[in-house]
Coordinates of C-alpha atoms and ligand atoms in Angstrom, one line a residue:
M1 CA 63.6 32.3 -30.5
T2 CA 62.4 32.2 -34.0
Q3 CA 62.1 35.5 -35.9
T4 CA 60.9 34.3 -39.3
I5 CA 60.1 37.0 -41.7
A6 CA 58.7 35.7 -45.0
K7 CA 60.6 38.2 -47.1
S8 CA 58.9 37.2 -50.4
Q9 CA 55.6 38.8 -49.5
I10 CA 57.0 42.0 -48.0
P11 CA 57.4 45.1 -50.2
A12 CA 61.1 46.0 -50.7
S13 CA 60.5 49.4 -49.1
L14 CA 59.9 47.6 -45.8
Q15 CA 63.2 45.8 -45.6
G16 CA 64.8 46.9 -42.4
A17 CA 61.7 48.5 -41.1
I18 CA 60.2 45.4 -39.6
H19 CA 61.2 45.0 -36.0
T20 CA 60.3 41.9 -34.0
Q21 CA 61.7 42.5 -30.6
L22 CA 60.6 44.5 -27.6
F23 CA 61.9 48.1 -27.3
I24 CA 63.2 48.6 -23.8
D25 CA 65.7 51.3 -22.5
G26 CA 66.5 52.4 -26.1
K27 CA 67.3 48.9 -27.4
F28 CA 65.5 46.1 -29.2
V29 CA 65.7 43.0 -27.0
N30 CA 64.1 39.5 -26.9
A31 CA 61.4 38.7 -24.4
E32 CA 62.9 37.1 -21.3
S33 CA 60.7 34.1 -21.9
G34 CA 61.7 33.8 -25.5
E35 CA 58.0 33.7 -26.4
T36 CA 56.9 35.0 -29.8
M37 CA 53.6 35.3 -31.7
A38 CA 53.0 35.7 -35.4
T39 CA 51.6 39.0 -36.8
L40 CA 49.6 38.3 -39.9
N41 CA 48.7 40.1 -43.1
P42 CA 44.9 40.2 -43.0
H43 CA 44.7 40.3 -46.8
D44 CA 45.6 36.6 -46.9
N45 CA 46.4 35.6 -43.3
S46 CA 50.0 34.9 -44.2
E47 CA 52.6 35.4 -41.6
I48 CA 54.6 38.6 -41.7
A49 CA 56.9 38.0 -38.7
Q50 CA 57.2 36.4 -35.3
I51 CA 57.0 39.1 -32.7
A52 CA 58.5 38.9 -29.1
M53 CA 55.7 38.8 -26.5
A54 CA 56.4 40.7 -23.3
G55 CA 55.8 39.0 -20.0
H56 CA 55.9 40.4 -16.5
A57 CA 59.7 40.4 -16.2
D58 CA 60.0 42.5 -19.4
I59 CA 57.5 45.0 -18.2
D60 CA 59.3 45.3 -14.9
K61 CA 62.5 45.9 -16.8
A62 CA 60.8 48.6 -18.9
I63 CA 59.3 50.3 -15.9
H64 CA 62.7 50.4 -14.2
A65 CA 64.3 51.9 -17.3
A66 CA 61.6 54.5 -17.4
Q67 CA 62.1 55.3 -13.8
R68 CA 65.8 55.8 -14.3
A69 CA 65.1 58.1 -17.3
Y70 CA 62.4 60.1 -15.5
P71 CA 64.3 62.6 -13.4
K72 CA 66.3 63.9 -16.3
W73 CA 63.5 63.8 -18.8
S74 CA 61.0 65.6 -16.6
R75 CA 63.4 68.3 -15.7
M76 CA 64.7 68.9 -19.2
S77 CA 63.5 72.2 -20.6
A78 CA 60.1 71.8 -22.1
M79 CA 61.4 73.4 -25.3
D80 CA 64.0 70.7 -25.6
R81 CA 61.5 67.9 -25.1
G82 CA 59.3 69.5 -27.7
R83 CA 62.3 69.7 -30.1
I84 CA 62.6 65.9 -30.0
L85 CA 58.9 65.5 -30.8
L86 CA 59.2 68.0 -33.7
K87 CA 62.2 66.1 -35.0
L88 CA 60.2 62.9 -34.8
A89 CA 57.4 64.5 -36.8
D90 CA 59.9 65.4 -39.5
L91 CA 61.3 61.8 -39.5
I92 CA 57.8 60.4 -39.9
E93 CA 57.3 62.6 -42.9
A94 CA 60.7 61.6 -44.3
N95 CA 59.7 57.9 -43.9
A96 CA 56.0 58.4 -44.8
E97 CA 55.8 55.9 -47.6
Q98 CA 57.5 53.2 -45.6
L99 CA 55.2 53.8 -42.5
A100 CA 52.1 53.8 -44.7
M101 CA 53.1 50.4 -46.3
L102 CA 53.9 48.9 -42.9
E103 CA 50.6 50.0 -41.4
S104 CA 48.6 48.7 -44.4
L105 CA 50.5 45.4 -44.4
D106 CA 49.8 44.8 -40.7
T107 CA 46.3 46.2 -40.3
G108 CA 44.7 46.0 -43.7
H109 CA 44.1 49.7 -44.1
P110 CA 43.9 50.7 -47.8
I111 CA 47.3 52.2 -48.7
R112 CA 45.6 55.4 -50.0
D113 CA 44.1 56.0 -46.5
S114 CA 47.4 55.2 -44.8
R115 CA 49.1 57.7 -47.1
I116 CA 46.7 60.6 -46.8
L117 CA 45.3 60.0 -43.2
D118 CA 47.1 57.7 -40.8
V119 CA 50.7 58.8 -41.5
P120 CA 50.1 62.6 -41.9
R121 CA 47.8 62.6 -38.9
T122 CA 50.5 60.9 -36.9
A123 CA 53.1 63.4 -37.9
V124 CA 50.8 66.3 -37.2
T125 CA 50.1 65.0 -33.7
Y126 CA 53.7 64.7 -32.7
R127 CA 54.3 68.2 -34.2
Y128 CA 51.3 69.7 -32.4
F129 CA 52.5 68.3 -29.0
G130 CA 56.1 69.2 -29.8
G131 CA 54.9 72.8 -30.1
M132 CA 52.7 72.3 -27.0
A133 CA 55.5 71.3 -24.7
D134 CA 56.6 74.9 -23.9
K135 CA 53.1 76.5 -24.2
F136 CA 51.3 74.5 -21.5
Q137 CA 51.8 76.6 -18.4
G138 CA 50.6 77.0 -14.9
D139 CA 48.7 79.8 -13.1
V140 CA 49.2 82.4 -10.4
V141 CA 46.1 82.6 -8.2
P142 CA 45.1 86.0 -6.8
V143 CA 44.9 84.9 -3.1
E144 CA 45.0 86.9 0.1
A145 CA 47.3 89.9 0.5
G146 CA 50.8 89.1 1.5
F147 CA 50.9 85.7 -0.2
L148 CA 51.9 84.4 -3.6
N149 CA 50.2 81.2 -4.8
Y150 CA 51.4 79.6 -8.0
V151 CA 50.2 76.4 -9.5
S152 CA 52.6 74.4 -11.6
R153 CA 51.6 71.4 -13.8
E154 CA 53.9 68.5 -12.9
P155 CA 54.2 65.3 -14.9
L156 CA 52.9 62.1 -13.3
G157 CA 55.9 59.8 -13.7
V158 CA 55.9 56.5 -15.6
V159 CA 52.6 56.1 -17.5
G160 CA 51.2 52.9 -19.0
Q161 CA 49.4 53.1 -22.3
V162 CA 47.5 50.3 -24.0
V163 CA 46.4 50.8 -27.6
P164 CA 44.1 48.7 -29.9
W165 CA 44.6 47.4 -33.4
N166 CA 42.3 49.7 -35.4
F167 CA 44.6 52.7 -35.8
P168 CA 47.9 51.6 -34.3
L169 CA 50.1 54.3 -35.7
M170 CA 47.7 57.2 -35.0
F171 CA 46.7 56.0 -31.6
T172 CA 50.3 55.6 -30.4
S173 CA 50.8 59.2 -31.4
W174 CA 47.7 60.3 -29.6
K175 CA 48.9 58.6 -26.5
M176 CA 52.6 59.1 -26.5
A177 CA 52.9 62.7 -27.8
P178 CA 51.1 64.5 -25.0
A179 CA 52.5 62.2 -22.3
L180 CA 56.0 62.9 -23.5
A181 CA 55.5 66.7 -24.0
A182 CA 54.3 66.9 -20.4
G183 CA 57.5 65.2 -19.2
N184 CA 56.3 61.6 -18.5
C185 CA 58.1 58.4 -19.4
V186 CA 56.1 55.8 -21.3
V187 CA 55.5 52.0 -21.3
L188 CA 53.2 51.3 -24.2
K189 CA 51.7 48.0 -25.2
P190 CA 50.4 47.8 -28.8
A191 CA 47.7 45.3 -29.7
E192 CA 49.3 41.9 -30.2
I193 CA 48.0 41.6 -33.8
T194 CA 49.3 45.0 -35.0
P195 CA 52.7 45.7 -33.4
L196 CA 54.8 46.7 -36.4
S197 CA 54.2 50.5 -36.8
S198 CA 54.7 51.3 -33.2
L199 CA 58.0 49.3 -33.1
R200 CA 59.2 51.3 -36.1
I201 CA 58.2 54.6 -34.3
A202 CA 60.3 53.4 -31.4
E203 CA 63.3 53.3 -33.7
L204 CA 62.5 56.7 -35.2
M205 CA 62.2 58.1 -31.6
A206 CA 65.7 57.0 -30.9
E207 CA 66.8 58.6 -34.2
A208 CA 65.1 61.8 -33.1
G209 CA 67.2 61.9 -30.0
M210 CA 64.8 60.5 -27.4
P211 CA 66.9 59.5 -24.4
D212 CA 67.1 55.8 -23.6
G213 CA 64.3 54.6 -21.3
V214 CA 61.9 57.4 -21.9
V215 CA 59.8 55.4 -24.4
N216 CA 59.4 51.6 -24.1
I217 CA 57.2 49.7 -26.5
L218 CA 56.3 46.1 -25.5
P219 CA 54.0 44.0 -27.7
G220 CA 52.3 41.3 -25.7
L221 CA 49.0 39.7 -24.8
G222 CA 46.3 42.0 -23.4
Q223 CA 45.5 39.6 -20.6
V224 CA 49.2 39.2 -19.6
A225 CA 51.1 42.3 -20.5
G226 CA 48.2 44.8 -20.6
Q227 CA 46.7 43.5 -17.3
Y228 CA 50.1 43.7 -15.6
I229 CA 50.7 47.3 -16.7
A230 CA 47.2 48.2 -15.5
E231 CA 47.9 46.6 -12.1
H232 CA 51.5 47.7 -11.6
P233 CA 52.1 49.7 -8.4
E234 CA 54.8 51.8 -10.1
I235 CA 52.7 53.0 -13.0
A236 CA 51.2 56.4 -12.2
K237 CA 48.5 56.3 -14.8
I238 CA 47.0 54.0 -17.4
A239 CA 45.6 55.4 -20.6
F240 CA 43.6 52.9 -22.6
T241 CA 41.7 52.7 -25.9
G242 CA 39.7 49.7 -26.7
S243 CA 36.5 47.9 -25.8
T244 CA 34.2 48.9 -22.9
A245 CA 34.6 45.4 -21.4
T246 CA 38.4 45.6 -21.2
G247 CA 38.0 49.2 -19.9
R248 CA 36.2 47.9 -16.9
R249 CA 38.9 45.4 -16.2
I250 CA 41.5 48.2 -16.4
V251 CA 39.6 50.2 -13.8
Q252 CA 39.5 47.3 -11.5
A253 CA 43.2 46.5 -12.0
S254 CA 44.1 50.2 -11.4
A255 CA 42.6 50.1 -7.9
G256 CA 45.7 48.7 -6.2
N257 CA 47.7 51.9 -6.3
L258 CA 44.8 54.2 -7.3
K259 CA 46.5 55.1 -10.5
K260 CA 44.9 57.7 -12.7
V261 CA 42.8 56.1 -15.5
Q262 CA 41.9 57.5 -18.9
L263 CA 39.5 55.5 -21.0
E264 CA 38.5 55.8 -24.7
L265 CA 36.1 53.0 -25.3
G266 CA 33.4 51.8 -27.7
G267 CA 30.7 53.8 -29.5
K268 CA 27.6 53.4 -31.6
G269 CA 27.6 56.7 -33.4
A270 CA 24.3 58.1 -34.6
N271 CA 24.4 59.8 -38.0
I272 CA 21.2 61.7 -38.4
V273 CA 19.9 62.9 -41.8
F274 CA 17.1 65.5 -41.6
E275 CA 14.7 66.1 -44.5
D276 CA 16.4 69.4 -45.4
A277 CA 19.9 67.9 -45.7
F278 CA 22.0 68.4 -48.8
L279 CA 21.6 64.7 -49.8
P280 CA 24.7 64.2 -52.0
A281 CA 27.0 65.4 -49.1
A282 CA 25.0 63.4 -46.5
I283 CA 25.2 60.2 -48.6
N284 CA 28.9 60.5 -49.2
G285 CA 29.5 61.5 -45.6
A286 CA 27.4 58.6 -44.3
A287 CA 29.4 56.1 -46.4
W288 CA 32.7 57.6 -45.1
A289 CA 31.4 57.6 -41.5
I290 CA 30.9 53.8 -41.6
F291 CA 33.1 52.3 -44.3
H292 CA 36.3 54.1 -43.7
N293 CA 38.8 51.7 -42.1
Q294 CA 36.2 48.9 -42.7
G295 CA 34.1 50.4 -39.9
Q296 CA 36.7 49.6 -37.3
A297 CA 36.5 52.9 -35.6
C298 CA 35.1 53.8 -32.2
I299 CA 33.5 56.9 -33.7
A300 CA 32.1 55.2 -36.8
G301 CA 28.6 56.3 -37.9
A302 CA 27.2 52.9 -37.1
R303 CA 23.6 54.0 -36.9
L304 CA 22.2 55.8 -39.9
V305 CA 19.1 57.7 -38.7
L306 CA 17.0 58.9 -41.6
H307 CA 14.0 61.2 -41.7
E308 CA 11.3 58.9 -43.2
S309 CA 10.4 61.4 -46.0
I310 CA 13.9 61.0 -47.6
A311 CA 14.7 57.5 -46.4
E312 CA 13.9 55.6 -49.6
E313 CA 15.7 58.0 -52.0
F314 CA 18.7 58.1 -49.5
L315 CA 18.9 54.4 -49.2
E316 CA 18.7 53.8 -52.9
K317 CA 21.7 56.0 -53.6
F318 CA 23.6 55.0 -50.4
T319 CA 23.2 51.3 -51.3
A320 CA 24.4 52.0 -54.8
L321 CA 27.5 53.8 -53.4
A322 CA 28.2 51.0 -50.9
K323 CA 28.0 48.4 -53.7
S324 CA 30.5 50.4 -55.8
I325 CA 33.2 50.5 -53.1
R326 CA 36.3 48.7 -54.4
L327 CA 37.4 46.0 -52.0
G328 CA 40.9 44.6 -52.4
N329 CA 44.4 44.1 -51.4
P330 CA 45.3 47.1 -49.1
L331 CA 48.6 47.6 -50.9
D332 CA 46.8 48.3 -54.2
P333 CA 46.4 52.1 -54.5
N334 CA 42.9 51.6 -56.1
T335 CA 41.6 49.8 -53.1
E336 CA 38.9 51.7 -51.2
M337 CA 38.2 49.1 -48.5
G338 CA 40.6 46.5 -47.2
P339 CA 40.1 43.5 -45.0
L340 CA 39.2 43.6 -41.3
T341 CA 42.2 43.3 -39.2
S342 CA 41.8 39.7 -38.0
Q343 CA 39.9 36.6 -38.9
M344 CA 38.4 36.4 -35.4
H345 CA 37.1 39.9 -35.8
R346 CA 35.7 39.2 -39.3
D347 CA 33.7 36.2 -37.9
R348 CA 32.4 38.4 -35.1
V349 CA 31.2 41.1 -37.5
L350 CA 29.6 38.5 -39.7
S351 CA 27.8 37.0 -36.7
Y352 CA 25.9 40.3 -36.5
V353 CA 24.3 39.6 -39.9
D354 CA 22.8 36.5 -38.4
I355 CA 21.7 38.4 -35.3
A356 CA 20.1 41.0 -37.6
R357 CA 18.1 38.3 -39.5
Q358 CA 17.0 36.7 -36.2
E359 CA 15.8 40.1 -35.0
G360 CA 13.8 40.6 -38.2
G361 CA 16.2 43.1 -39.7
E362 CA 16.4 43.5 -43.5
V363 CA 19.8 43.2 -45.1
L364 CA 19.7 45.9 -47.9
S365 CA 23.2 45.3 -49.1
G366 CA 26.3 43.1 -48.4
G367 CA 26.2 40.8 -45.5
K368 CA 28.8 38.3 -46.7
A369 CA 32.5 37.7 -47.0
P370 CA 33.4 38.2 -50.6
G371 CA 34.7 35.1 -52.5
G372 CA 37.3 34.7 -55.2
D373 CA 40.7 36.2 -54.7
L374 CA 39.6 37.7 -51.4
S375 CA 38.3 34.6 -49.8
A376 CA 41.6 33.8 -47.9
G377 CA 41.5 37.2 -46.2
C378 CA 39.4 38.9 -43.5
Y379 CA 37.1 40.7 -45.9
V380 CA 33.5 41.7 -45.3
E381 CA 31.3 43.4 -47.9
P382 CA 29.9 46.9 -47.0
T383 CA 26.8 45.9 -45.2
I384 CA 23.6 47.9 -44.7
V385 CA 20.8 46.5 -42.5
R386 CA 17.5 48.1 -41.6
A387 CA 16.6 47.4 -38.0
K388 CA 13.0 46.9 -36.7
S389 CA 13.6 48.9 -33.6
T390 CA 16.1 51.0 -31.8
H391 CA 16.1 48.4 -29.0
D392 CA 17.5 45.7 -31.3
R393 CA 21.0 44.4 -30.6
I394 CA 22.1 45.6 -34.0
A395 CA 21.0 49.1 -33.0
Q396 CA 22.6 48.9 -29.6
E397 CA 25.9 46.9 -29.7
E398 CA 29.1 47.9 -31.2
V399 CA 29.8 45.8 -34.3
F400 CA 33.0 47.5 -35.2
G401 CA 32.9 46.6 -38.9
P402 CA 31.5 47.8 -42.2
F403 CA 28.0 47.2 -40.9
V404 CA 25.5 50.1 -40.7
T405 CA 22.2 49.9 -39.0
V406 CA 19.4 52.0 -40.5
L407 CA 16.6 53.5 -38.4
T408 CA 14.0 56.1 -39.4
F409 CA 12.2 58.9 -37.6
K410 CA 9.4 61.4 -38.0
T411 CA 10.2 64.2 -35.6
D412 CA 13.3 65.9 -34.2
E413 CA 12.4 64.6 -30.8
E414 CA 12.3 61.1 -32.1
A415 CA 15.6 61.6 -33.8
L416 CA 17.1 62.8 -30.6
A417 CA 15.6 59.9 -28.6
I418 CA 17.2 57.4 -31.0
A419 CA 20.6 59.2 -30.9
N420 CA 20.6 59.0 -27.1
S421 CA 19.2 55.5 -26.8
T422 CA 22.5 53.5 -26.4
E423 CA 24.8 53.2 -23.4
Y424 CA 27.5 54.8 -25.5
G425 CA 28.2 58.5 -26.1
L426 CA 31.3 59.1 -28.2
G427 CA 30.6 60.6 -31.6
A428 CA 27.5 61.7 -33.5
G429 CA 26.7 63.4 -36.8
L430 CA 23.8 65.4 -38.1
W431 CA 23.0 66.7 -41.6
T432 CA 20.6 69.7 -41.9
R433 CA 20.5 73.2 -43.4
N434 CA 18.6 74.5 -40.4
L435 CA 21.0 76.4 -38.2
Q436 CA 18.9 76.5 -35.1
R437 CA 18.0 72.8 -35.3
A438 CA 21.7 71.9 -35.8
H439 CA 22.9 73.7 -32.7
L440 CA 19.9 72.5 -30.6
M441 CA 20.6 68.9 -31.5
A442 CA 24.4 69.4 -30.9
R443 CA 23.5 70.6 -27.4
E444 CA 21.1 67.7 -26.6
I445 CA 23.0 64.8 -28.0
K446 CA 24.8 62.9 -25.3
S447 CA 28.3 62.5 -26.8
G448 CA 31.8 63.8 -26.6
M449 CA 31.9 64.9 -30.2
V450 CA 29.2 66.1 -32.6
W451 CA 29.8 66.7 -36.4
I452 CA 27.4 69.0 -38.2
N453 CA 27.3 68.5 -42.0
C454 CA 30.4 66.4 -41.8
Y455 CA 31.6 63.3 -39.9
K456 CA 34.7 61.9 -38.2
R457 CA 36.7 65.2 -38.2
V458 CA 39.6 65.0 -35.8
N459 CA 42.4 67.5 -35.0
P460 CA 45.2 67.4 -32.4
G461 CA 43.8 70.7 -31.0
S462 CA 40.2 69.5 -30.5
P463 CA 39.2 67.3 -27.5
F464 CA 38.4 63.7 -28.3
G465 CA 36.6 61.3 -25.9
G466 CA 33.3 60.1 -24.7
V467 CA 30.6 60.1 -22.1
G468 CA 28.7 57.2 -20.5
Q469 CA 30.1 53.7 -21.5
S470 CA 32.4 55.4 -24.1
G471 CA 34.8 56.3 -21.3
Y472 CA 36.2 59.3 -19.6
G473 CA 39.0 61.8 -20.0
R474 CA 39.9 63.6 -23.2
E475 CA 42.7 63.1 -25.7
M476 CA 44.1 66.0 -27.7
G477 CA 44.5 69.7 -27.1
F478 CA 45.0 71.4 -23.7
D479 CA 42.6 68.9 -22.1
V480 CA 45.0 66.0 -22.6
M481 CA 47.9 67.9 -21.2
R482 CA 45.9 68.2 -18.0
E483 CA 45.3 64.5 -18.1
Y484 CA 49.0 63.8 -18.2
T485 CA 49.9 66.3 -15.4
Q486 CA 48.9 67.1 -11.9
A487 CA 48.6 70.5 -10.3
K488 CA 51.0 71.5 -7.6
S489 CA 49.9 74.5 -5.6
V490 CA 52.8 76.4 -4.0
W491 CA 52.2 79.1 -1.3
V492 CA 54.8 81.7 -0.5
N493 CA 54.6 84.2 2.3
I494 CA 55.9 87.3 0.6
D495 CA 55.3 90.2 3.0
A496 CA 53.4 89.0 6.1
Q497 CA 55.8 89.2 9.1
I498 CA 53.7 86.9 11.3
V499 CA 50.7 84.8 10.3
P500 CA 48.2 86.0 12.9
H501 CA 47.0 82.8 14.5
Y502 CA 48.8 83.0 17.8
P503 CA 49.6 86.8 18.0
R504 CA 52.1 86.6 20.8
P505 CA 55.7 87.8 20.5
A506 CA 58.2 85.0 20.2
K507 CA 60.2 84.5 23.4
Ligands
NAP601 P1 40.3 45.0 -26.5 O1 40.3 43.7 -25.8 O2 39.7 46.1 -25.7 O3 41.8 45.4 -26.9 C1 42.4 46.7 -26.8 C2 43.7 46.6 -26.2 O4 43.6 46.2 -24.9 C3 44.7 45.6 -26.9 O5 46.0 46.1 -26.8 C4 44.5 44.4 -26.0 O6 45.6 43.6 -26.1 C5 44.4 45.1 -24.6 N1 43.9 44.2 -23.6 C6 43.0 43.2 -23.7 N2 42.7 42.7 -22.5 C7 43.4 43.4 -21.5 C8 43.4 43.5 -20.1 N3 42.8 42.6 -19.4 N4 44.2 44.4 -19.5 C9 44.8 45.3 -20.2 N5 44.8 45.4 -21.6 C10 44.1 44.4 -22.2 O7 39.6 44.9 -27.9 P2 39.5 43.7 -28.8 O8 39.2 42.4 -28.1 O9 40.7 43.7 -29.6 O10 38.3 44.1 -29.7 C11 36.9 43.8 -29.2 C12 36.0 44.9 -29.5 O11 36.4 46.0 -28.8 C13 35.9 45.3 -30.9 O12 35.0 44.5 -31.6 C14 35.3 46.7 -30.7 O13 33.9 46.6 -30.5 C15 36.0 47.2 -29.5 N6 37.2 48.0 -29.8 C16 37.1 49.3 -29.7 C17 38.2 50.1 -30.0 C18 38.1 51.6 -29.9 O14 38.8 52.3 -30.6 N7 37.3 52.2 -29.0 C19 39.4 49.6 -30.4 C20 39.5 48.2 -30.5 C21 38.4 47.4 -30.2 P3 45.6 42.4 -27.1 O15 45.1 42.9 -28.4 O16 47.0 42.0 -27.3 O17 44.8 41.3 -26.5
MG602 MG1 48.8 42.0 -38.5

């Protein structure tokens, strides 16, 4: 198989960090079929490397390796499992610059974001769950006299994980760290267009002392490898982050063996600015909410919902801020917004500008791909569109790009109705100095996360996930540890001589 790496365009710090094979049973190996696919640099669509594409045979091999590793891994002391994750967190920090470059090269994230967000958040997640491994404990239930009932939390077995391309490094940590801390073995499929950082993490896992077979990373096509993992009878659980449409296919595929399913799907976050908000913070926060990572975030503040009394002033300053955002090569430390992660996705995002115009929406800023040096890449200008109605497609559908839909309201009730008017319910933000209004809105908004006078805050200790078509189950914290374990209730007769059902002396 070909494994071309166009060395000229790759920063020197990445030499040796780019892996192109599948990681199975502690080793990098070719796909059985020999199939490969290019991963591209979205800055100019040049090829970075040809990556092995996993097929069914490779996944079977990975699952069998994970099954062999499971008895020892699941019975290892929790503290020792945690120690490996803590070591991994240290190794991520030791290799921070290289991982940041790798992520930026493959995904288009501005390097300054990769340095201060993606990589540190990844390390923190492994560290948090490394510490969690021996803190997550079972219960003793106060049952009837004479009996002891204890409930232990057991790992599930071999779990499948399918992650998307928008935050590959961070999302692999969100998925793998709790699963491993709980004692599961993992078969993970990164998105076919962004496999590089998860393959490097596989190598660092091995360096941290992870036993062979516990972690297997298999790039491959969603409809081939992802679907096969979701269907596989020997996979105990499938955890998925991605689109709602694929989430539905995963649920159907899971039915064969009734595997557990955890879904983190799309969103259309409402970011509501009340008339009493501190506007400089709200303007800045709203820009961050939608333009960070080029808007490719399930929790993006994709609907900017403004009180009509402040809308004009807000939009004037917000538009000026959007126009000032520096687009450019993600590897340039001055870049504030990079390209979208693929050409196909860029075209999809731009198609929403046409949809907006057809619906009578008003493009206030952006709406195009920039020209000049950036025309070969997957760039889209920061785009602000005022919708005519909350029922419009641009106010309902996930665009997943630097595209924010503006809506206005007169009353708190109207703001709430707009916030709750989509099928999604993942994240929402609100900006106000009225404490009572803030908490009331937080209670009434139908979403898994609410940010008050901030947006997009995440922490490994705080539950992350959605309601409605945004999925079910929670990542992070103790919640996710319950997702990756099952309760076993053990009953012990400690002092009853005879259980009094048939109270006759034994002959
Ligand atoms: P997607 O299809 O949901 O992809 C996410 C992951 O699922 C990828 O690893 C993908 O593999 C895999 N996959 C695809 N089909 C599968 C199947 N039948 N069974 C199992 N796994 C499968 O998302 P997309 O097509 O890349 O993006 C489309 C839209 O989804 C975006 O525009 C956005 O609206 C939404 N999205 C949401 C999130 C989020 O964080 N919630 C993330 C990504 C996308 P391949 O990539 O290799 O096909
Ligand atoms: Mg790429």
